[in-house]
Coordinates of C-alpha atoms in Angstrom, one line a residue:
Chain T
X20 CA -27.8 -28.9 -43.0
X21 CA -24.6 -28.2 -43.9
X22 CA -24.8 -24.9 -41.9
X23 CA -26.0 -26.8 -39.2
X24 CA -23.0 -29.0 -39.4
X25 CA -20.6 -26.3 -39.0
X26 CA -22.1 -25.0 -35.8
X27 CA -21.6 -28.1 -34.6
X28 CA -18.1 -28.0 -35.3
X29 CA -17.8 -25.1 -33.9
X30 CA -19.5 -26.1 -30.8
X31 CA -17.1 -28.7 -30.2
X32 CA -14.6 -27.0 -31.0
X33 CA -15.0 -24.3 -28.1
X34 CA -15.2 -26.8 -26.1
X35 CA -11.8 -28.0 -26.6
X36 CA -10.8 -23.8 -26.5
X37 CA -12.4 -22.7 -23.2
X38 CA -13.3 -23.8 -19.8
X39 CA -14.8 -21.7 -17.6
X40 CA -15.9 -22.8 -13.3
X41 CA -17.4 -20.6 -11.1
X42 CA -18.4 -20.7 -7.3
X43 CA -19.7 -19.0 -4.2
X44 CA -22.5 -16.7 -3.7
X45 CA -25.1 -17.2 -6.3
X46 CA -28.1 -15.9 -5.0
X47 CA -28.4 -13.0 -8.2
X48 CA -27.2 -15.0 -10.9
X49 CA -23.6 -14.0 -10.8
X50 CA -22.7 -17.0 -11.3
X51 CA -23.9 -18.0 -14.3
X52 CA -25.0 -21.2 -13.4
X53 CA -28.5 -20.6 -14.6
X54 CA -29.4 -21.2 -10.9
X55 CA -29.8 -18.9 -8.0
X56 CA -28.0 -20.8 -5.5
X57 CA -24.7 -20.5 -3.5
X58 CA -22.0 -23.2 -4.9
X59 CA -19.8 -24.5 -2.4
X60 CA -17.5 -26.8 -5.3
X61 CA -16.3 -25.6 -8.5
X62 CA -19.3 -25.5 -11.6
X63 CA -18.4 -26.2 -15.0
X64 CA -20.6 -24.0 -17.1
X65 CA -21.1 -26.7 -18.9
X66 CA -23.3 -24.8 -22.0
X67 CA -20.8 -21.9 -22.4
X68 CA -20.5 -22.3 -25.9
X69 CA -24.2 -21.7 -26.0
X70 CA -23.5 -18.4 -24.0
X71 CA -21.0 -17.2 -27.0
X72 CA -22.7 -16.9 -29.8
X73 CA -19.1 -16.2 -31.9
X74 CA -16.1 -18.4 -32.0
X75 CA -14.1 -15.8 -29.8
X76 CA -12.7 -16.5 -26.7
X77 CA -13.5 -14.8 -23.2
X78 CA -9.8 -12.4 -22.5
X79 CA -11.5 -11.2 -19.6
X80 CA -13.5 -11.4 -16.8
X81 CA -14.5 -8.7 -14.2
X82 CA -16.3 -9.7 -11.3
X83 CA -18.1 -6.5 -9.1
X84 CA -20.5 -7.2 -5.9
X85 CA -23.0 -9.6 -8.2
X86 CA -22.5 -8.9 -11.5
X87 CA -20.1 -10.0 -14.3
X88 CA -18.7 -8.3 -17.7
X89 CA -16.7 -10.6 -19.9
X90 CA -14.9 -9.5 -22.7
X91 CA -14.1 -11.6 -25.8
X92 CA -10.7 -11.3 -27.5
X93 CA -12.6 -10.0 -30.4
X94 CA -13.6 -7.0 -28.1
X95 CA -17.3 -7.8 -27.7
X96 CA -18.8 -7.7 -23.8
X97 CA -21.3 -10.1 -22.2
X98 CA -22.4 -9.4 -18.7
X99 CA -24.9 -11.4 -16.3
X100 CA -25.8 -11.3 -12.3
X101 CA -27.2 -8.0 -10.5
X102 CA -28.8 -6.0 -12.8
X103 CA -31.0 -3.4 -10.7
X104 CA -28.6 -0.3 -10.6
X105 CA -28.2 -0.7 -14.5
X106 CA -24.6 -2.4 -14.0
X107 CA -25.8 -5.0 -16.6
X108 CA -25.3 -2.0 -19.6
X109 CA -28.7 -4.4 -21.0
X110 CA -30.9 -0.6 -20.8
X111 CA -32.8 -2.3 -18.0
X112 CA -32.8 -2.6 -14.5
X113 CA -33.0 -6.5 -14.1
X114 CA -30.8 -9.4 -13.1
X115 CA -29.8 -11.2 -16.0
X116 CA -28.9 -15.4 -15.4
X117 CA -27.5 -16.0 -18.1
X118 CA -24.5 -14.1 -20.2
X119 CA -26.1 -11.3 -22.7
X120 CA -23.9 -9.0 -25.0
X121 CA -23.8 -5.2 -24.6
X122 CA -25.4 -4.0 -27.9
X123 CA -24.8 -0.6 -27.1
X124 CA -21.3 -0.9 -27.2
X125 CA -20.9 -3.1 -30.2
X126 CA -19.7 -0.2 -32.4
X127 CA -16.6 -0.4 -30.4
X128 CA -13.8 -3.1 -29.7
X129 CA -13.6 -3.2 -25.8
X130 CA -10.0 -4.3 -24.8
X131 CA -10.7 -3.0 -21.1
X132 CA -13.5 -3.6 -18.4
X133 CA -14.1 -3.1 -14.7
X134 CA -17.2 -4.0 -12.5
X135 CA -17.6 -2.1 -8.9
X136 CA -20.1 -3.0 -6.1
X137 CA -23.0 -1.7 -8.3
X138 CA -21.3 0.0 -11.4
X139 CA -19.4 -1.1 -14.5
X140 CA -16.8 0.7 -16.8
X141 CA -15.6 -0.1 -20.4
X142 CA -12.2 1.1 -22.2
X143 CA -12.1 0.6 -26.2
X144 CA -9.4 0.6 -28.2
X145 CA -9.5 4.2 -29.5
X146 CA -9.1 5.5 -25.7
X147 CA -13.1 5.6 -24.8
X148 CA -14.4 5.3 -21.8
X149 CA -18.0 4.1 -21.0
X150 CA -19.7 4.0 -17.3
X151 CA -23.1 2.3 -16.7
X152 CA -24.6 1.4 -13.3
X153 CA -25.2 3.1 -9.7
X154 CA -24.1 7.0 -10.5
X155 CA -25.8 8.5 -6.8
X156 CA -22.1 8.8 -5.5
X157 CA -20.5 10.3 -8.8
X158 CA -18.7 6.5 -9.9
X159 CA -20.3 6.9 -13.4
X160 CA -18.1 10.4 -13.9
X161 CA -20.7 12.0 -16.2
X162 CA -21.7 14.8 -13.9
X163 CA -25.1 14.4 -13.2
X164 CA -25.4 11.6 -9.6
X165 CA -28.0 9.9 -12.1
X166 CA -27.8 6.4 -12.6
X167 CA -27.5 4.9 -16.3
X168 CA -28.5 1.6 -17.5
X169 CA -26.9 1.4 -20.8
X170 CA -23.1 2.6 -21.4
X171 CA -23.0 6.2 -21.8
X172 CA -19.3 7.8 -22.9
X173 CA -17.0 9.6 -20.1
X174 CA -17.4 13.2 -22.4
X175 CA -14.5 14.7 -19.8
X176 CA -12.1 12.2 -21.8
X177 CA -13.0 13.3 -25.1
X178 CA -9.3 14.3 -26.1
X179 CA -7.9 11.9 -24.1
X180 CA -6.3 8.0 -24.3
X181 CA -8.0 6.1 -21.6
X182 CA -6.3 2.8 -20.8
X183 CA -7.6 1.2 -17.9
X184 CA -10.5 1.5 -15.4
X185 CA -10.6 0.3 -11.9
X186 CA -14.7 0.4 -10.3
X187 CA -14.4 0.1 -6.4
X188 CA -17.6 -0.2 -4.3
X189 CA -18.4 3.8 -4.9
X190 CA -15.8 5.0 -6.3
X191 CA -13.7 5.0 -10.2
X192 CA -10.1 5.2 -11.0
X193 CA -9.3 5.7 -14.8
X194 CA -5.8 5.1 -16.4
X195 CA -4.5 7.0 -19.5
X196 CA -2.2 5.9 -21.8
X197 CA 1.5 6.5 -22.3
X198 CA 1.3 9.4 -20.4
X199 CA 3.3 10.6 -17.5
X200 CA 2.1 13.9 -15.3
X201 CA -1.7 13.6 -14.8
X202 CA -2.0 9.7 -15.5
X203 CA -4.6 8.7 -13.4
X204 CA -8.3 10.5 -12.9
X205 CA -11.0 9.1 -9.9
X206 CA -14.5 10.2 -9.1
X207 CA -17.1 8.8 -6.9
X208 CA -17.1 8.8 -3.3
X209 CA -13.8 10.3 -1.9
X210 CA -14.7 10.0 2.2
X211 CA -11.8 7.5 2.7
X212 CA -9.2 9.3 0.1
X213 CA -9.5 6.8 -2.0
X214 CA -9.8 9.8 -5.1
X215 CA -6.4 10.8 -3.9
X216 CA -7.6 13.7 -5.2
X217 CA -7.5 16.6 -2.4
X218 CA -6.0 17.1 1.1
X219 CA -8.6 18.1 2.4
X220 CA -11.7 15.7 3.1
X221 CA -14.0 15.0 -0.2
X222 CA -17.1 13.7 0.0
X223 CA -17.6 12.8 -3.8
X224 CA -17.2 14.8 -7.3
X225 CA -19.2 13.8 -10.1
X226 CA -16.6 14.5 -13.0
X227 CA -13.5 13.4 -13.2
X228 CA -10.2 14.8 -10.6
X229 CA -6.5 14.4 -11.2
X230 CA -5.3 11.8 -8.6
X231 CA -1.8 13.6 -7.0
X232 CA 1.4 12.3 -5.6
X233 CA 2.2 10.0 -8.9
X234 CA 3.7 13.0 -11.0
X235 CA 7.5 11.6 -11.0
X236 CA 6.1 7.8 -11.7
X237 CA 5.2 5.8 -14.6
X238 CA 1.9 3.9 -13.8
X239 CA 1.1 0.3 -15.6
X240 CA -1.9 -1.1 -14.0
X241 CA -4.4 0.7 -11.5
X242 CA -7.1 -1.3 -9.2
X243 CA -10.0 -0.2 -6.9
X244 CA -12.2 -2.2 -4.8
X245 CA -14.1 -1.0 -1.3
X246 CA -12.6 1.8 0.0
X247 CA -9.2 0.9 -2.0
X248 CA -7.4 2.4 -4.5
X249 CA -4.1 1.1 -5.3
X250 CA -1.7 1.2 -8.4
X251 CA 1.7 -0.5 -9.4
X252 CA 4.6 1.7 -10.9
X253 CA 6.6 0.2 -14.1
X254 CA 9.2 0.2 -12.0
X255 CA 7.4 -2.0 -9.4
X256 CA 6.6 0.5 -7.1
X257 CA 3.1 -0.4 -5.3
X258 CA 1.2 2.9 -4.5
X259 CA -2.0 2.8 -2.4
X260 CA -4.4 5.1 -1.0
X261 CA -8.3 5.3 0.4
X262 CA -9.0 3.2 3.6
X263 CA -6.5 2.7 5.9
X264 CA -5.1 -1.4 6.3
X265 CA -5.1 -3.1 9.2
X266 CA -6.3 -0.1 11.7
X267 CA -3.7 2.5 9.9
X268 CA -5.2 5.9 9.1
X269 CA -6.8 6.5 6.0
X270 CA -4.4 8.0 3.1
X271 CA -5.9 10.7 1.5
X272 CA -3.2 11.0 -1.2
X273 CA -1.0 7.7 -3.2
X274 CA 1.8 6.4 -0.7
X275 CA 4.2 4.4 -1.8
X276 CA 5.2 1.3 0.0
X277 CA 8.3 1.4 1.9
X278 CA 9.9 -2.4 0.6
X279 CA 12.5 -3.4 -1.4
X280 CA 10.3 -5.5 -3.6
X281 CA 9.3 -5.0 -7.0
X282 CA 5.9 -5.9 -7.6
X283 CA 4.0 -6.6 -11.0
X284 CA 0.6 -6.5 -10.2
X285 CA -1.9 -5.6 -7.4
X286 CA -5.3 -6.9 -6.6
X287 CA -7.0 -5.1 -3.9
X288 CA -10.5 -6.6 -1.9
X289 CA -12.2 -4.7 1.0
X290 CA -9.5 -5.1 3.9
X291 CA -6.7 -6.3 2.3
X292 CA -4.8 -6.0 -0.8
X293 CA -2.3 -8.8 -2.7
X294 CA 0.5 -7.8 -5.1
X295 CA 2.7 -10.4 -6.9
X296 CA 6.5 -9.6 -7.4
X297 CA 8.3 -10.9 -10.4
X298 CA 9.2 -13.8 -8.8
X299 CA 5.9 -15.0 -8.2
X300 CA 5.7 -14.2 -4.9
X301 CA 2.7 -13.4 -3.1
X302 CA 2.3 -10.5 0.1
X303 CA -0.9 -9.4 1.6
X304 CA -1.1 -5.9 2.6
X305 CA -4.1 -5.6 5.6
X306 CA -6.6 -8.4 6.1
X307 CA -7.2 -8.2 9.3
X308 CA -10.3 -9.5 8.6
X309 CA -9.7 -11.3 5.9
X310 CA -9.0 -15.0 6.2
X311 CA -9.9 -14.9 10.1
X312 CA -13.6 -13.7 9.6
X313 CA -14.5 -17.0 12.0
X314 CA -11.3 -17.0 14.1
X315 CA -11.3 -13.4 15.4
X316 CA -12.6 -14.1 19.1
X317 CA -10.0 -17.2 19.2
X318 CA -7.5 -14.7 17.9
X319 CA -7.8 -12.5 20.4
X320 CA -7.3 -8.5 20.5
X321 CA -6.0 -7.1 17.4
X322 CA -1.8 -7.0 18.0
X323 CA -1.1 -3.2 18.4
X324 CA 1.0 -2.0 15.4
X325 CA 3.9 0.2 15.5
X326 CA 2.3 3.6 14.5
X327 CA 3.4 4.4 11.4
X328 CA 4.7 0.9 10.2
X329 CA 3.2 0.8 6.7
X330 CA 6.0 -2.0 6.3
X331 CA 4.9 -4.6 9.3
X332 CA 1.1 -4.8 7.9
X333 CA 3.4 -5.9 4.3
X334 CA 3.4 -10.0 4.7
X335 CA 4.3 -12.8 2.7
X336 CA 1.5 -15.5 1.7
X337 CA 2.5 -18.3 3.7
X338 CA 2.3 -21.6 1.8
X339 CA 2.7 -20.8 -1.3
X340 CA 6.8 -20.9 -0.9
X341 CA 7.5 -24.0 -3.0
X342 CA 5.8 -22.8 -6.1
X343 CA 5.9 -19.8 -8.2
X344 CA 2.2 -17.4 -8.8
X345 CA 1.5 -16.5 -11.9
X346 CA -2.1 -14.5 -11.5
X347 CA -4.0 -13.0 -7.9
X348 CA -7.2 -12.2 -7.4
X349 CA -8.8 -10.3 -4.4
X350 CA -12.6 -10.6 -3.7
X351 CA -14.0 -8.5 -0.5
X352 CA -13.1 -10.8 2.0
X353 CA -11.3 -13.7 0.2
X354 CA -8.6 -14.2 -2.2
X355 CA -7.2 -16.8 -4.9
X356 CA -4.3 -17.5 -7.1
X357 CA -2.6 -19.4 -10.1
X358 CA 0.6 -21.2 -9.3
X359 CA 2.9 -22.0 -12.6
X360 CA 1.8 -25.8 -12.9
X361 CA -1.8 -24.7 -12.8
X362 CA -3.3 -25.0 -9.7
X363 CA -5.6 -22.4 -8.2
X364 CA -5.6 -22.0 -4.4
X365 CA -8.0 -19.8 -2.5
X366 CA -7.9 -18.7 1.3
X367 CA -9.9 -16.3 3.5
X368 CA -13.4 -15.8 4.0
X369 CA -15.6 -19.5 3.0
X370 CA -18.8 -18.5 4.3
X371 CA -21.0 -18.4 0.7
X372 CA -18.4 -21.4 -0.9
X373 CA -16.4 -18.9 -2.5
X374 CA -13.1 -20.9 -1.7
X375 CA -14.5 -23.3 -3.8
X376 CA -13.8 -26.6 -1.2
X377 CA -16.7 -28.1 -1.0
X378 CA -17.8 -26.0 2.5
X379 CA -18.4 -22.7 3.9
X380 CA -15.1 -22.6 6.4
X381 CA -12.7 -19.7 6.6
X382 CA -9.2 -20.8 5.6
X383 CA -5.9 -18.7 7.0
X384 CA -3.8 -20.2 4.2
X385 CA -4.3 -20.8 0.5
X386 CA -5.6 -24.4 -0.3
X387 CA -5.7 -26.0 -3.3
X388 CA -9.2 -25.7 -5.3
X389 CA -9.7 -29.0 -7.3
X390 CA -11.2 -28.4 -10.8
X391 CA -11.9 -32.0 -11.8
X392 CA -9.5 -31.2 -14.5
X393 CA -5.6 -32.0 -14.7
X394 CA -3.9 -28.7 -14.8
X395 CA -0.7 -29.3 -17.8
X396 CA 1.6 -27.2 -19.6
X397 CA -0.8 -26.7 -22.8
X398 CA -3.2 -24.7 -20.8
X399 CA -3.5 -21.4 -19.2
X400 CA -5.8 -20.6 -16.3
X401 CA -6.9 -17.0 -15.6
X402 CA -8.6 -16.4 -11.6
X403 CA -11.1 -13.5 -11.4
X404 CA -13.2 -12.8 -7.7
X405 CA -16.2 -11.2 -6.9
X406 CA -17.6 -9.7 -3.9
X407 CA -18.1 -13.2 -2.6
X408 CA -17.5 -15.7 -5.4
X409 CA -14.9 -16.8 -7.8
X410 CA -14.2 -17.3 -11.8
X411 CA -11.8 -19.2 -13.3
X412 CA -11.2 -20.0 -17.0
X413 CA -9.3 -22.6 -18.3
X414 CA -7.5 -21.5 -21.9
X415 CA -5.2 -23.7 -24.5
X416 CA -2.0 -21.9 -24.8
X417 CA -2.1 -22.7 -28.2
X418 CA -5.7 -23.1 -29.6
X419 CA -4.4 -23.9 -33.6
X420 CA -2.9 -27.1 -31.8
X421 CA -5.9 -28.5 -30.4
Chain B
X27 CA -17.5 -9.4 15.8
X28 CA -18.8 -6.3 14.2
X29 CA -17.5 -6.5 10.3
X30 CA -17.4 -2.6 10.6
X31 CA -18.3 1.0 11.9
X32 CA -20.6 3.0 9.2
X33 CA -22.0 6.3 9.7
X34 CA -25.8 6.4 9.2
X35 CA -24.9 8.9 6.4
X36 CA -23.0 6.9 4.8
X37 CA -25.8 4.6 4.2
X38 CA -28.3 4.3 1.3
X39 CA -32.5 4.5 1.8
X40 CA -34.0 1.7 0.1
X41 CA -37.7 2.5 -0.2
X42 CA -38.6 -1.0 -2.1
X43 CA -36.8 -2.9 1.7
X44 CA -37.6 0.6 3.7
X45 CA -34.4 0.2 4.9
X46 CA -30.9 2.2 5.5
X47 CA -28.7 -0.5 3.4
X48 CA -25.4 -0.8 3.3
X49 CA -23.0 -3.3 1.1
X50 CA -22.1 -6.4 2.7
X51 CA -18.8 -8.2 1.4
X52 CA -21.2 -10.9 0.8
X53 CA -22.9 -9.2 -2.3
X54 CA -26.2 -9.0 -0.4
X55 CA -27.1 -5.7 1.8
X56 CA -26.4 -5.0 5.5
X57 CA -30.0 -3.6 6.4
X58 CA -31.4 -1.2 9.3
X59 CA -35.3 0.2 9.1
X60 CA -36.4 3.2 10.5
X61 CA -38.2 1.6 13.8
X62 CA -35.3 -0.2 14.7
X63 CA -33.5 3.0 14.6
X64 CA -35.7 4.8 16.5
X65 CA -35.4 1.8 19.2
X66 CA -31.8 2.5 19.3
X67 CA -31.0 -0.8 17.6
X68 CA -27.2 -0.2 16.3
X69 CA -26.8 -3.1 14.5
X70 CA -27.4 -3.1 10.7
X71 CA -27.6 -7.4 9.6
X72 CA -26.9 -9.2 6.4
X73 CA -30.2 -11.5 5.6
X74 CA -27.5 -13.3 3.3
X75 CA -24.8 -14.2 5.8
X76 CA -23.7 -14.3 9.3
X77 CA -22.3 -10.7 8.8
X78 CA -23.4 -7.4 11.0
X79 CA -22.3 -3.9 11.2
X80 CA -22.5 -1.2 13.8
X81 CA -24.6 2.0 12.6
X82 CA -23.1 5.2 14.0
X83 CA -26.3 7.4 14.3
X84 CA -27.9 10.4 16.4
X85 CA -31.1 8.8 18.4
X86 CA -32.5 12.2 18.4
X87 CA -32.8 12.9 14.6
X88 CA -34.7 9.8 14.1
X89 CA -37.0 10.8 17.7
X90 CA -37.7 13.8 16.0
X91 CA -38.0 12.7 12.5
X92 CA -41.2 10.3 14.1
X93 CA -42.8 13.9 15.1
X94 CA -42.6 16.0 12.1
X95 CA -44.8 13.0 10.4
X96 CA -43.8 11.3 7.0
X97 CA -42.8 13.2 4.3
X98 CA -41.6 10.7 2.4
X99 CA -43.9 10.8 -0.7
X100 CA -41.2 12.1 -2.8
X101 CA -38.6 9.0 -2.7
X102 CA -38.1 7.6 -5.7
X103 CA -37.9 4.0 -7.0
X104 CA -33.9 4.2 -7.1
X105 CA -32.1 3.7 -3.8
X106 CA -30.9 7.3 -3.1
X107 CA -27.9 8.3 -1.3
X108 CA -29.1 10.0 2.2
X109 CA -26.8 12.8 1.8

């Protein structure tokens, strides 16, 4: 009784710790509703405590083409949604509705996780690196094309410190730590360049390749999503490579962006990329596509760029001038943000809800997305897309206070 | 408006839809079958969302792939990549 008591506490207790909404296409359980059904309007998942069965809180979320991985602050991982290429990690091949923990990787504390179109990858503490999911383009980096439905370890990084991973639709990028020289490794498909790997055209490798071009440069964050590959210097230097944005031609090696701006973070989706300087300001690199999905015949023929202008595809978010971002978040074809008093706003492609208004129009600017919740100064809200939905989790700043 | 050009090679057989797939920003499948191809149908659709490509193919491979019969047997369970 008195046992039962204390889970009760508990219970309410995460409650007061964690929030967590999600919205958009539904339709393999991504979203962890319990239901599989688009959302057009923000779901509180209103029996997450349930979904945790430790007092830890999510850290963070990583949202691939259906599926989700969540990691705790304790370094467990949950994941939930498309499960039929193995992305789950469960040992299956089966969509899971509802949040199950990787018991495969519970020997290690994960403090890293990315999810691709069909693949998922894990970073621990010690510098591991695990791959599950879709392997029949080389994204798992073990070697074999075979596709692997619990975490296996990337062997090729035995004597090496792996810090981040970035999962694109086919392709991986892998981060080491505190090292300059050979920093960042891909495998997977290279068609687009997005490996970075080779001059010449690559169609995919199956082990890991040194990406080139970044020798001189101190890399803090990488990301990967379609085609993309993209990753920010700590001197806020945004590199990308893979598909070309906005009609320019494919890169097959890191290029540096030409601008005077020092970015902090990038997010990249399928056409269109967002960084975030340390000003909190928002550009969007491409998206010719994005955000005018609905619009394009009204739009008209595509305005001829300047050959060679890397710089005139660089834009600044309109609408988001007044108030500082704190967090972006690219999904294929749409995109969302945190602005410093807490608001998220989404824009681009509505068709499955995943702006989270309450329709399935495409918006051209970023609109706030009302959480039936007052954002204020004790909290801290994290923004995470997928494919085509959206995550958002609502944190205390300082749980002991609550 | 087509969402994008993809080469026929680029796609993946799925032998559980019998279809050349494709992902679709969506999270769903852009999806083409054999017949259509043969019909010269270019268009691959999304059953998920108002979304289409344009498949980039050679009529004549899949002409001639209708006369040498089906020798499919072997296809696994596991979408493959059609290399």
């Amino acid at each position: 009784m008195e046992q039962q008591n204390d889970n009760e506490e508990k219970q309410e207790e995460q409650e007061h710790v964690q929030k967590i909404w999600s919205w958009g296409a539904g339709t393999e359980g991504q979203l962890g509703t319990g239901r599989l059904e688009d959302e057009h309007l923000p779901q509180l998942l209103l029996h997450h405590s349930s979904l945790l069965p430790w007092s830890d809180p999510i850290s963070q979320l990583a949202c691939g083409g259906a599926h989700v991985i969540a990691m705790t602050s304790g370094g467990k991982v949950l994941t939930w949604g498309r499960g039929t290429s193995g992305q789950l990690g469960h040992g299956d091949l089966v969509n899971s509705l509802c949040p199950k923990v990787v018991s495969s990787l519970e020997n290690n504390f994960i403090t890293h996780v990315s999810a691709g179109w069909s693949h998922s990858g894990f970073v621990s503490d010690d510098g591991r690196v695990f791959t599950c999911g879709d392997g029949s383009f080389g994204q798992l980096g073990h070697g074999d094309y075979r596709t692997h439905c619990s975490p296996v370890r990337v062997s090729y990084f035995v004597n090496k410190h792996v810090e981040q991973i970035a999962c694109g639709m086919r392709h991986s990028l892998v981060l080491l730590k505190g090292c300059s020289g050979d920093q960042i490794y891909a495998f997977g498909s290279g068609k687009r360049g997005q490996l970075g790997i080779s001059k010449d055209k690559v169609k995919s490798v199956g082990l890991p390749e040194v990406t080139y071009g970044l020798e001189d440069v101190k890399i803090v964050s990488i990301a990967a999503n379609g085609d993309h590959s993209a990753a920010v210097s700590v001197d806020g230097c945004l590199y990308t490579w893979g598909r070309g944005f906005s009609g320019t031609p494919d890169a097959q090696f890191p290029q540096g962006l030409p601008s005077s701006l020092r970015f902090t973070v990038v997010a990249v989706g399928w056409n269109h990329a967002l960084a975030l300087t340390g000003e909190g300001e928002v550009f969007m690199l491409g998206g010719n596509y994005h955000g005018v999905l609905g619009d394009l015949e009204k739009m008209g023929p595509a305005k001829q760029l300047p050959a060679d202008s890397r710089e005139a595809i660089l834009q600044k978010v309109p609408g988001l001038n007044d108030i500082k971002t704190v967090q972006i978040a690219a999904g294929a074809e749409h995109s969302a943000v945190v602005t410093e008093n807490g608001e998220i706003k989404a824009w681009g492609w509505g068709e499955h809800g995943q702006l989270g208004l309450g329709n399935t129009c495409d918006q051209t600017s970023p609109q706030a997305v009302s959480l039936s919740h007052t954002p204020n100064e004790a909290t801290a809200f994290k923004v995470y897309c997928g494919s085509g939905f959206t995550f958002v989790i609502m944190t205390p700043c300082d749980p002991s206070q609550t | 408006m087509s969402y994008d050009d993809v080469e026929i090679e680029d796609m993946e057989w799925n032998s559980e839809l019998q279809a050349y797939t494709y992902p679709c920003p969506c999270g769903d499948l852009f999806q083409i079958t054999k017949d259509e191809l043969k019909l010269g149908e270019e268009i691959a659709r999304c059953p998920s969302c108002s979304l289409y490509i344009t498949v980039i193919y050679n009529l004549d491979d899949f002409l001639a792939d209708s006369k040498t019969t089906n020798n499919n047997n072997n296809t696994p369970n596991q979408p493959i990549a059609v290399a």
